[in-house]
């Protein structure tokens, strides 16, 4: 159990921690723009220096792109090791006109800190550095071994991370990964995320005649790629909202009765969600609740579609080609490789004569489900109770976090997904913010976690 002195120290130094976080947030480390490459490096070095000052053995790993910061302080050979993951890169801030205060000039309004990266992920990651600092100041040494991995290209899909994990596999060995890069269930309810959906994301291209044809001269002779595409897409789902691809549900792990009961007990307001989304009705599998459908059931969505002439005026053609992007969110125990295969087979058997159909895999990640009986999950539960003052709920997340899958597949280690943020922090949006109270509770919880993991 964490000594009270440490929690007091954290509360006492709150203003200084916020001031330091301001420094981190002022660096416009936008990973997607090449013109910010210099800022990316400054942010990496900022993290490196901070870990260095905390007495960590810290190094920059060059990847050809944004460097990875890797650090460790491992004073107890016989005790568990926790790997803390974060990212120092941020999303672009545009549209700038929608920010009340400039995105890289942090400001405080009504208990919230506003800046790009405040919640995602600089503010949340920084809680661990301050927790470590407070522990070292009061207790002199950490209660467990701590390794830290901070990357600078999470917002562009972590293209180098698999390679880095593979290369530093032995240095990164740990009993659990802690990731705070998400949110609580709501502002009153902290959460531990124990499940994530996976992703199968494909592009479908239909190729017809060599060029757009006069629909009068050639109509009735050739297959129309737009029509073919529409027919194929329409066949992907049944009228009841289920996915029609044969075998799609074969590997789906159904929700346990206790899990359905637990989900039903979460404070979920359907009317408020409808209002927020601006839709008159929520739709989907009638056998499952909205909460189940958005987190623990697989989906298929057409994300975009193109082809032919859609400008103003008239152009009567048979288009030469058409295309669409389709994403499927997967649940345990589906695999993106197998679902991609099923999708391809289904489309190829349905494709009519007269066109060529090309299918390209764009992105994929497998779903994740962490066993809640683990010692590390129980330690995190106790830590949240100490840090936040109330117990967490256990939730599944509808989105995908590819790094979690990577930690599992490359390092063989489960992640603790402990979001300190809130669903309305505006990550990736204008006026991103982080509640100062969440920042304080995050530091307290991070510190308590290290003690709970040690016991
Ligand atoms: Zn993030």
Coordinates of C-alpha atoms and ligand atoms in Angstrom, one line a residue:
X1 CA 0.0 0.0 0.0
X2 CA 1.3 3.4 -0.9
X3 CA 2.5 5.6 2.0
X4 CA 0.2 8.6 2.6
X5 CA 3.2 10.9 2.5
X6 CA 3.5 10.2 -1.2
X7 CA -0.1 11.1 -1.9
X8 CA 0.3 14.3 0.1
X9 CA 3.5 15.2 -1.8
X10 CA 1.5 14.7 -5.1
X11 CA -1.3 17.0 -3.9
X12 CA 1.2 19.6 -2.6
X13 CA 3.1 19.8 -5.9
X14 CA 0.1 19.9 -8.2
X15 CA 0.7 23.5 -9.5
X16 CA 4.3 22.7 -10.3
X17 CA 3.3 19.6 -12.2
X18 CA 0.8 21.6 -14.2
X19 CA 3.5 24.2 -15.0
X20 CA 5.8 21.5 -16.2
X21 CA 3.1 19.9 -18.3
X22 CA 2.6 23.3 -20.0
X23 CA 6.2 23.0 -21.2
X24 CA 5.6 19.6 -22.8
X25 CA 2.3 20.9 -24.4
X26 CA 4.0 23.9 -25.9
X27 CA 6.0 21.6 -28.3
X28 CA 4.0 21.2 -31.5
X29 CA 5.0 17.6 -32.0
X30 CA 2.6 16.8 -34.8
X31 CA 3.8 13.5 -36.3
X32 CA 1.9 13.6 -39.6
X33 CA 3.5 16.8 -40.9
X34 CA 7.1 16.5 -42.1
X35 CA 7.7 20.2 -41.2
X36 CA 7.3 19.3 -37.5
X37 CA 10.1 16.7 -37.6
X38 CA 12.3 19.1 -35.5
X39 CA 9.5 19.6 -32.9
X40 CA 9.1 15.8 -32.8
X41 CA 12.7 15.5 -31.8
X42 CA 12.5 18.3 -29.2
X43 CA 9.5 16.5 -27.6
X44 CA 11.4 13.2 -27.6
X45 CA 14.4 14.9 -25.9
X46 CA 12.1 16.6 -23.4
X47 CA 10.8 13.2 -22.3
X48 CA 14.4 11.7 -22.4
X49 CA 15.8 14.6 -20.2
X50 CA 12.9 14.2 -17.8
X51 CA 13.5 10.5 -17.3
X52 CA 17.2 11.1 -17.0
X53 CA 16.6 13.5 -14.2
X54 CA 14.5 10.9 -12.5
X55 CA 17.6 8.6 -12.4
X56 CA 16.4 6.4 -15.3
X57 CA 18.8 4.8 -17.7
X58 CA 17.2 6.5 -20.7
X59 CA 18.0 6.3 -24.4
X60 CA 16.7 7.5 -27.8
X61 CA 16.2 4.8 -30.3
X62 CA 16.4 6.0 -33.9
X63 CA 13.8 4.5 -36.2
X64 CA 14.4 6.6 -39.3
X65 CA 11.3 8.6 -38.2
X66 CA 10.3 9.9 -34.8
X67 CA 12.7 8.4 -32.2
X68 CA 11.4 6.1 -29.5
X69 CA 12.4 6.9 -25.9
X70 CA 13.3 3.8 -23.9
X71 CA 14.2 4.0 -20.2
X72 CA 14.4 1.8 -17.2
X73 CA 15.0 1.8 -13.5
X74 CA 15.1 -1.7 -12.2
X75 CA 16.3 -1.8 -8.6
X76 CA 14.7 -5.1 -7.6
X77 CA 15.7 -8.3 -9.5
X78 CA 13.1 -10.4 -7.6
X79 CA 10.1 -8.0 -8.0
X80 CA 7.7 -7.5 -10.9
X81 CA 8.4 -5.2 -13.8
X82 CA 5.9 -2.7 -15.2
X83 CA 6.3 -1.3 -18.7
X84 CA 4.7 2.2 -19.1
X85 CA 3.7 3.1 -22.6
X86 CA 2.9 6.6 -23.9
X87 CA 3.2 8.7 -27.0
X88 CA 4.6 12.2 -27.3
X89 CA 3.2 13.0 -30.7
X90 CA -0.1 14.7 -31.2
X91 CA -2.8 15.1 -33.9
X92 CA -2.8 18.2 -36.1
X93 CA -4.6 21.1 -34.5
X94 CA -6.6 22.3 -37.5
X95 CA -9.1 23.9 -37.9
X96 CA -7.2 26.5 -35.9
X97 CA -10.1 29.1 -36.0
X98 CA -12.2 26.8 -33.8
X99 CA -9.8 26.9 -30.9
X100 CA -10.7 29.4 -28.1
X101 CA -7.1 29.7 -27.2
X102 CA -4.2 28.6 -29.5
X103 CA -3.6 24.8 -29.4
X104 CA 0.1 25.1 -28.4
X105 CA -0.3 27.8 -25.8
X106 CA -1.8 25.9 -22.9
X107 CA -4.5 27.7 -20.9
X108 CA -6.7 26.9 -17.9
X109 CA -10.4 27.6 -17.9
X110 CA -12.9 26.3 -15.2
X111 CA -10.7 23.5 -14.0
X112 CA -9.7 22.2 -17.4
X113 CA -6.3 22.5 -19.2
X114 CA -6.8 23.3 -22.9
X115 CA -4.1 22.4 -25.4
X116 CA -3.5 19.9 -28.2
X117 CA -2.2 16.7 -26.5
X118 CA -3.5 17.7 -23.1
X119 CA -5.4 14.5 -22.8
X120 CA -4.1 12.5 -25.8
X121 CA -1.5 11.6 -24.6
X122 CA 1.0 14.0 -23.1
X123 CA -1.1 14.9 -20.0
X124 CA -2.0 11.3 -19.3
X125 CA 1.5 9.9 -19.9
X126 CA 3.0 12.7 -17.8
X127 CA 1.1 11.4 -14.7
X128 CA 3.5 8.4 -14.5
X129 CA 6.6 10.7 -14.5
X130 CA 5.2 12.8 -11.7
X131 CA 4.1 9.7 -9.7
X132 CA 7.7 8.3 -10.1
X133 CA 9.2 11.6 -9.0
X134 CA 7.0 11.8 -5.9
X135 CA 7.8 8.2 -4.9
X136 CA 11.6 8.8 -5.3
X137 CA 11.5 12.0 -3.3
X138 CA 9.6 10.5 -0.4
X139 CA 10.7 6.8 -0.4
X140 CA 14.0 7.1 -2.1
X141 CA 13.4 4.1 -4.4
X142 CA 10.6 2.6 -6.5
X143 CA 8.7 -0.3 -5.1
X144 CA 8.9 -2.3 -8.4
X145 CA 11.0 -2.2 -11.6
X146 CA 9.8 0.3 -14.1
X147 CA 10.5 0.5 -17.8
X148 CA 9.2 3.3 -20.0
X149 CA 8.5 3.2 -23.7
X150 CA 7.4 6.5 -25.4
X151 CA 6.9 6.6 -29.1
X152 CA 6.3 9.6 -31.5
X153 CA 4.2 8.1 -34.2
X154 CA 1.1 6.7 -32.5
X155 CA -1.1 9.2 -34.3
X156 CA 0.1 7.9 -37.7
X157 CA -0.4 4.2 -36.8
X158 CA 3.0 3.3 -35.1
X159 CA 4.6 2.0 -38.3
X160 CA 8.0 1.4 -36.6
X161 CA 6.8 0.1 -33.3
X162 CA 6.6 -3.7 -34.2
X163 CA 10.2 -3.5 -35.4
X164 CA 11.4 -1.7 -32.2
X165 CA 9.6 -4.2 -29.9
X166 CA 11.1 -7.0 -31.8
X167 CA 14.6 -5.6 -31.7
X168 CA 14.4 -4.7 -28.0
X169 CA 12.4 -7.7 -27.0
X170 CA 14.6 -8.7 -24.0
X171 CA 15.1 -5.1 -22.7
X172 CA 11.4 -4.7 -22.8
X173 CA 10.5 -7.8 -20.8
X174 CA 7.8 -7.0 -18.3
X175 CA 4.9 -8.5 -16.3
X176 CA 2.4 -5.9 -17.6
X177 CA 2.1 -2.8 -19.7
X178 CA 0.3 0.2 -18.3
X179 CA -1.3 2.5 -20.9
X180 CA -3.2 5.7 -20.0
X181 CA -4.3 7.0 -23.4
X182 CA -8.0 6.8 -23.1
X183 CA -10.9 7.7 -20.9
X184 CA -12.9 6.9 -17.8
X185 CA -16.4 5.6 -18.3
X186 CA -17.7 9.1 -17.4
X187 CA -16.7 12.0 -15.3
X188 CA -17.8 10.2 -12.1
X189 CA -16.8 6.7 -13.0
X190 CA -13.2 5.5 -13.5
X191 CA -12.8 2.4 -15.7
X192 CA -10.5 -0.4 -16.7
X193 CA -10.8 -1.4 -20.3
X194 CA -10.4 -5.2 -20.6
X195 CA -11.5 -5.7 -24.2
X196 CA -10.8 -4.0 -27.5
X197 CA -12.2 -4.7 -30.9
X198 CA -9.9 -5.5 -33.8
X199 CA -10.1 -4.1 -37.3
X200 CA -10.2 -5.5 -40.8
X201 CA -10.1 -2.7 -43.3
X202 CA -10.2 -3.2 -47.1
X203 CA -10.6 -1.4 -50.3
X204 CA -12.7 -2.8 -53.1
X205 CA -12.0 -1.6 -56.7
X206 CA -14.2 -2.6 -59.6
X207 CA -12.7 -2.2 -63.1
X208 CA -15.0 -2.1 -66.1
X209 CA -14.4 -0.7 -69.6
X210 CA -11.1 0.9 -70.5
X211 CA -12.7 4.4 -70.3
X212 CA -16.0 6.0 -69.4
X213 CA -18.5 5.1 -72.2
X214 CA -21.4 6.9 -73.8
X215 CA -24.4 5.3 -72.1
X216 CA -26.5 5.6 -75.3
X217 CA -23.9 4.0 -77.6
X218 CA -22.8 1.2 -75.3
X219 CA -25.6 0.9 -72.7
X220 CA -26.9 -2.7 -72.7
X221 CA -23.5 -4.2 -73.6
X222 CA -21.2 -3.9 -70.6
X223 CA -21.3 -4.3 -66.9
X224 CA -21.5 -1.0 -65.0
X225 CA -18.9 -0.9 -62.2
X226 CA -20.9 1.4 -60.1
X227 CA -24.0 -0.9 -60.3
X228 CA -21.8 -3.9 -59.6
X229 CA -20.2 -2.2 -56.6
X230 CA -23.6 -1.2 -55.2
X231 CA -24.9 -4.8 -55.7
X232 CA -21.9 -6.3 -53.9
X233 CA -22.0 -3.9 -51.0
X234 CA -25.7 -4.5 -50.6
X235 CA -25.1 -8.2 -50.2
X236 CA -22.6 -7.7 -47.3
X237 CA -25.3 -7.3 -44.7
X238 CA -28.7 -8.9 -44.0
X239 CA -31.8 -6.8 -43.5
X240 CA -31.6 -7.4 -39.7
X241 CA -28.2 -5.7 -39.5
X242 CA -26.0 -8.9 -39.3
X243 CA -23.1 -9.4 -41.6
X244 CA -23.9 -11.8 -44.4
X245 CA -20.4 -13.1 -45.2
X246 CA -20.4 -16.8 -44.6
X247 CA -18.3 -17.9 -41.7
X248 CA -18.0 -14.3 -40.3
X249 CA -19.5 -15.2 -36.9
X250 CA -17.8 -18.6 -36.6
X251 CA -15.1 -17.5 -34.2
X252 CA -17.1 -14.9 -32.3
X253 CA -16.9 -15.4 -28.6
X254 CA -20.3 -14.8 -27.3
X255 CA -20.8 -12.6 -24.2
X256 CA -21.2 -14.5 -21.0
X257 CA -24.5 -14.0 -19.1
X258 CA -22.6 -12.2 -16.2
X259 CA -20.9 -9.9 -18.7
X260 CA -24.2 -9.0 -20.2
X261 CA -25.6 -8.3 -16.8
X262 CA -22.6 -6.2 -15.9
X263 CA -22.9 -4.2 -19.1
X264 CA -26.6 -3.6 -18.5
X265 CA -25.8 -2.1 -15.1
X266 CA -23.5 0.6 -16.5
X267 CA -25.1 4.0 -16.6
X268 CA -26.0 4.3 -20.3
X269 CA -28.4 6.9 -21.5
X270 CA -29.7 5.9 -24.9
X271 CA -31.8 9.1 -25.4
X272 CA -28.8 11.3 -24.7
X273 CA -26.6 9.3 -27.1
X274 CA -29.3 9.6 -29.9
X275 CA -29.4 13.3 -29.2
X276 CA -25.6 13.7 -29.3
X277 CA -25.4 11.7 -32.6
X278 CA -28.4 13.5 -34.1
X279 CA -30.1 10.3 -35.2
X280 CA -33.8 9.4 -34.7
X281 CA -33.1 5.8 -33.8
X282 CA -30.2 3.4 -32.9
X283 CA -30.2 0.4 -35.2
X284 CA -28.3 -2.9 -35.2
X285 CA -28.7 -6.5 -34.1
X286 CA -31.9 -6.7 -32.2
X287 CA -30.6 -9.6 -30.1
X288 CA -28.1 -7.2 -28.4
X289 CA -28.3 -4.0 -26.5
X290 CA -26.6 -0.8 -27.9
X291 CA -23.8 -1.1 -25.3
X292 CA -23.1 -4.7 -26.4
X293 CA -23.3 -3.8 -30.0
X294 CA -20.9 -0.9 -29.8
X295 CA -18.2 -2.7 -27.8
X296 CA -18.6 -6.5 -28.0
X297 CA -20.2 -7.4 -31.3
X298 CA -18.6 -7.4 -34.7
X299 CA -19.6 -4.8 -37.3
X300 CA -19.3 -4.0 -41.0
X301 CA -19.4 -0.5 -42.4
X302 CA -18.9 1.0 -45.8
X303 CA -16.7 4.0 -45.0
X304 CA -16.7 5.7 -48.5
X305 CA -17.7 5.0 -52.0
X306 CA -16.7 6.6 -55.3
X307 CA -17.3 6.2 -59.0
X308 CA -18.8 7.8 -62.1
X309 CA -20.1 11.3 -62.5
X310 CA -21.7 13.1 -59.5
X311 CA -21.0 16.7 -60.4
X312 CA -23.5 19.4 -61.3
X313 CA -25.2 19.0 -64.6
X314 CA -25.4 16.0 -66.9
X315 CA -22.9 13.4 -68.1
X316 CA -24.6 10.2 -69.2
X317 CA -21.8 7.6 -69.0
X318 CA -21.1 4.1 -68.0
X319 CA -18.2 4.7 -65.6
X320 CA -14.9 2.8 -66.2
X321 CA -14.4 2.1 -62.5
X322 CA -15.8 2.4 -59.0
X323 CA -14.5 1.7 -55.5
X324 CA -15.3 1.6 -51.8
X325 CA -13.6 1.2 -48.5
X326 CA -15.1 -1.2 -46.0
X327 CA -14.1 -1.6 -42.4
X328 CA -15.1 -4.4 -40.1
X329 CA -14.7 -4.2 -36.3
X330 CA -13.8 -7.6 -34.9
X331 CA -14.3 -9.2 -31.5
X332 CA -12.6 -12.0 -29.7
X333 CA -11.8 -14.6 -31.1
X334 CA -12.0 -13.4 -34.7
X335 CA -8.8 -12.7 -36.5
X336 CA -8.3 -10.0 -39.1
X337 CA -6.4 -12.4 -41.4
X338 CA -9.2 -14.9 -41.4
X339 CA -12.0 -12.2 -41.8
X340 CA -10.0 -10.7 -44.7
X341 CA -10.0 -14.1 -46.4
X342 CA -13.7 -14.7 -45.8
X343 CA -14.4 -11.2 -47.3
X344 CA -12.3 -11.9 -50.4
X345 CA -13.9 -15.3 -51.0
X346 CA -17.4 -13.9 -50.6
X347 CA -16.8 -11.0 -53.0
X348 CA -15.1 -13.1 -55.6
X349 CA -17.9 -15.7 -55.6
X350 CA -20.5 -12.9 -55.9
X351 CA -18.7 -10.8 -58.5
X352 CA -20.5 -10.9 -61.8
X353 CA -18.9 -11.5 -65.2
X354 CA -17.8 -8.5 -67.2
X355 CA -15.7 -6.7 -64.6
X356 CA -12.4 -7.2 -62.7
X357 CA -12.6 -7.0 -58.9
X358 CA -9.6 -6.0 -56.9
X359 CA -9.4 -6.2 -53.1
X360 CA -6.6 -4.5 -51.2
X361 CA -6.0 -4.9 -47.4
X362 CA -5.5 -1.5 -45.9
X363 CA -5.0 -2.1 -42.1
X364 CA -5.7 -4.8 -39.7
X365 CA -5.4 -5.6 -36.0
X366 CA -6.7 -8.4 -33.9
X367 CA -9.2 -8.0 -31.0
X368 CA -8.0 -8.1 -27.4
X369 CA -9.6 -9.5 -24.3
X370 CA -7.6 -9.4 -21.0
X371 CA -8.5 -11.8 -18.2
X372 CA -9.7 -9.9 -15.2
X373 CA -8.6 -12.5 -12.7
X374 CA -4.9 -11.5 -13.2
X375 CA -3.0 -10.1 -10.3
X376 CA -2.1 -7.0 -12.3
X377 CA -5.7 -6.2 -13.0
X378 CA -6.6 -6.6 -9.4
X379 CA -3.7 -4.3 -8.4
X380 CA -4.9 -1.7 -10.9
X381 CA -8.4 -2.0 -9.4
X382 CA -7.1 -1.3 -5.9
X383 CA -4.9 1.6 -7.2
X384 CA -7.9 3.3 -8.9
X385 CA -9.8 3.0 -5.7
X386 CA -7.0 4.8 -3.9
X387 CA -6.3 7.4 -6.6
X388 CA -9.9 8.2 -7.6
X389 CA -11.7 7.5 -4.4
X390 CA -14.1 5.1 -6.0
X391 CA -14.0 1.7 -7.7
X392 CA -13.6 1.3 -11.5
X393 CA -16.1 -0.3 -13.8
X394 CA -14.9 -2.8 -16.3
X395 CA -15.6 -1.9 -19.9
X396 CA -14.9 -3.0 -23.4
X397 CA -13.9 -0.5 -26.0
X398 CA -15.4 -0.5 -29.5
X399 CA -12.2 0.9 -31.1
X400 CA -8.9 -0.7 -31.7
X401 CA -5.5 0.1 -30.2
X402 CA -2.9 -1.7 -32.4
X403 CA -0.1 -1.3 -29.9
X404 CA -2.0 -3.4 -27.4
X405 CA -2.1 -6.2 -29.9
X406 CA 1.6 -5.7 -30.6
X407 CA 2.6 -5.9 -26.9
X408 CA 0.6 -9.2 -26.7
X409 CA 2.0 -10.7 -29.9
X410 CA 5.6 -9.5 -29.8
X411 CA 6.3 -9.4 -26.0
X412 CA 3.6 -11.8 -24.9
X413 CA 2.4 -9.4 -22.3
X414 CA -1.1 -8.0 -21.4
X415 CA -1.9 -4.3 -21.2
X416 CA -3.6 -2.5 -18.4
X417 CA -5.8 0.1 -20.1
X418 CA -6.3 2.8 -17.5
X419 CA -7.7 6.0 -19.0
X420 CA -7.5 9.1 -16.9
X421 CA -9.3 11.2 -19.5
X422 CA -13.0 11.7 -20.2
X423 CA -15.1 10.8 -23.3
X424 CA -15.6 14.5 -23.9
X425 CA -12.0 15.6 -23.7
X426 CA -12.0 16.4 -27.4
X427 CA -9.0 14.2 -28.3
X428 CA -8.3 14.8 -32.0
X429 CA -10.8 17.8 -32.0
X430 CA -10.4 21.5 -31.5
X431 CA -10.3 22.7 -27.9
X432 CA -8.8 19.4 -26.6
X433 CA -8.7 19.5 -22.8
X434 CA -7.8 17.5 -19.7
X435 CA -9.5 18.0 -16.4
X436 CA -6.9 19.1 -13.8
X437 CA -8.7 17.0 -11.2
X438 CA -8.2 14.0 -13.5
X439 CA -4.5 14.9 -13.9
X440 CA -4.2 14.9 -10.1
X441 CA -6.1 11.6 -9.6
X442 CA -4.1 10.1 -12.5
X443 CA -0.8 10.8 -10.7
X444 CA -2.1 9.4 -7.4
X445 CA -3.4 6.3 -9.1
X446 CA -0.1 5.8 -11.1
X447 CA 1.8 6.0 -7.9
X448 CA -0.5 3.7 -6.0
X449 CA -0.3 1.2 -8.9
X450 CA 3.4 0.8 -8.5
X451 CA 2.9 -0.1 -4.8
X452 CA 0.0 -2.4 -5.5
X453 CA 2.0 -4.3 -8.2
X454 CA 4.8 -4.8 -5.7
X455 CA 2.6 -6.3 -3.0
Ligands
LIG1 ZN1 -3.3 8.7 -27.9

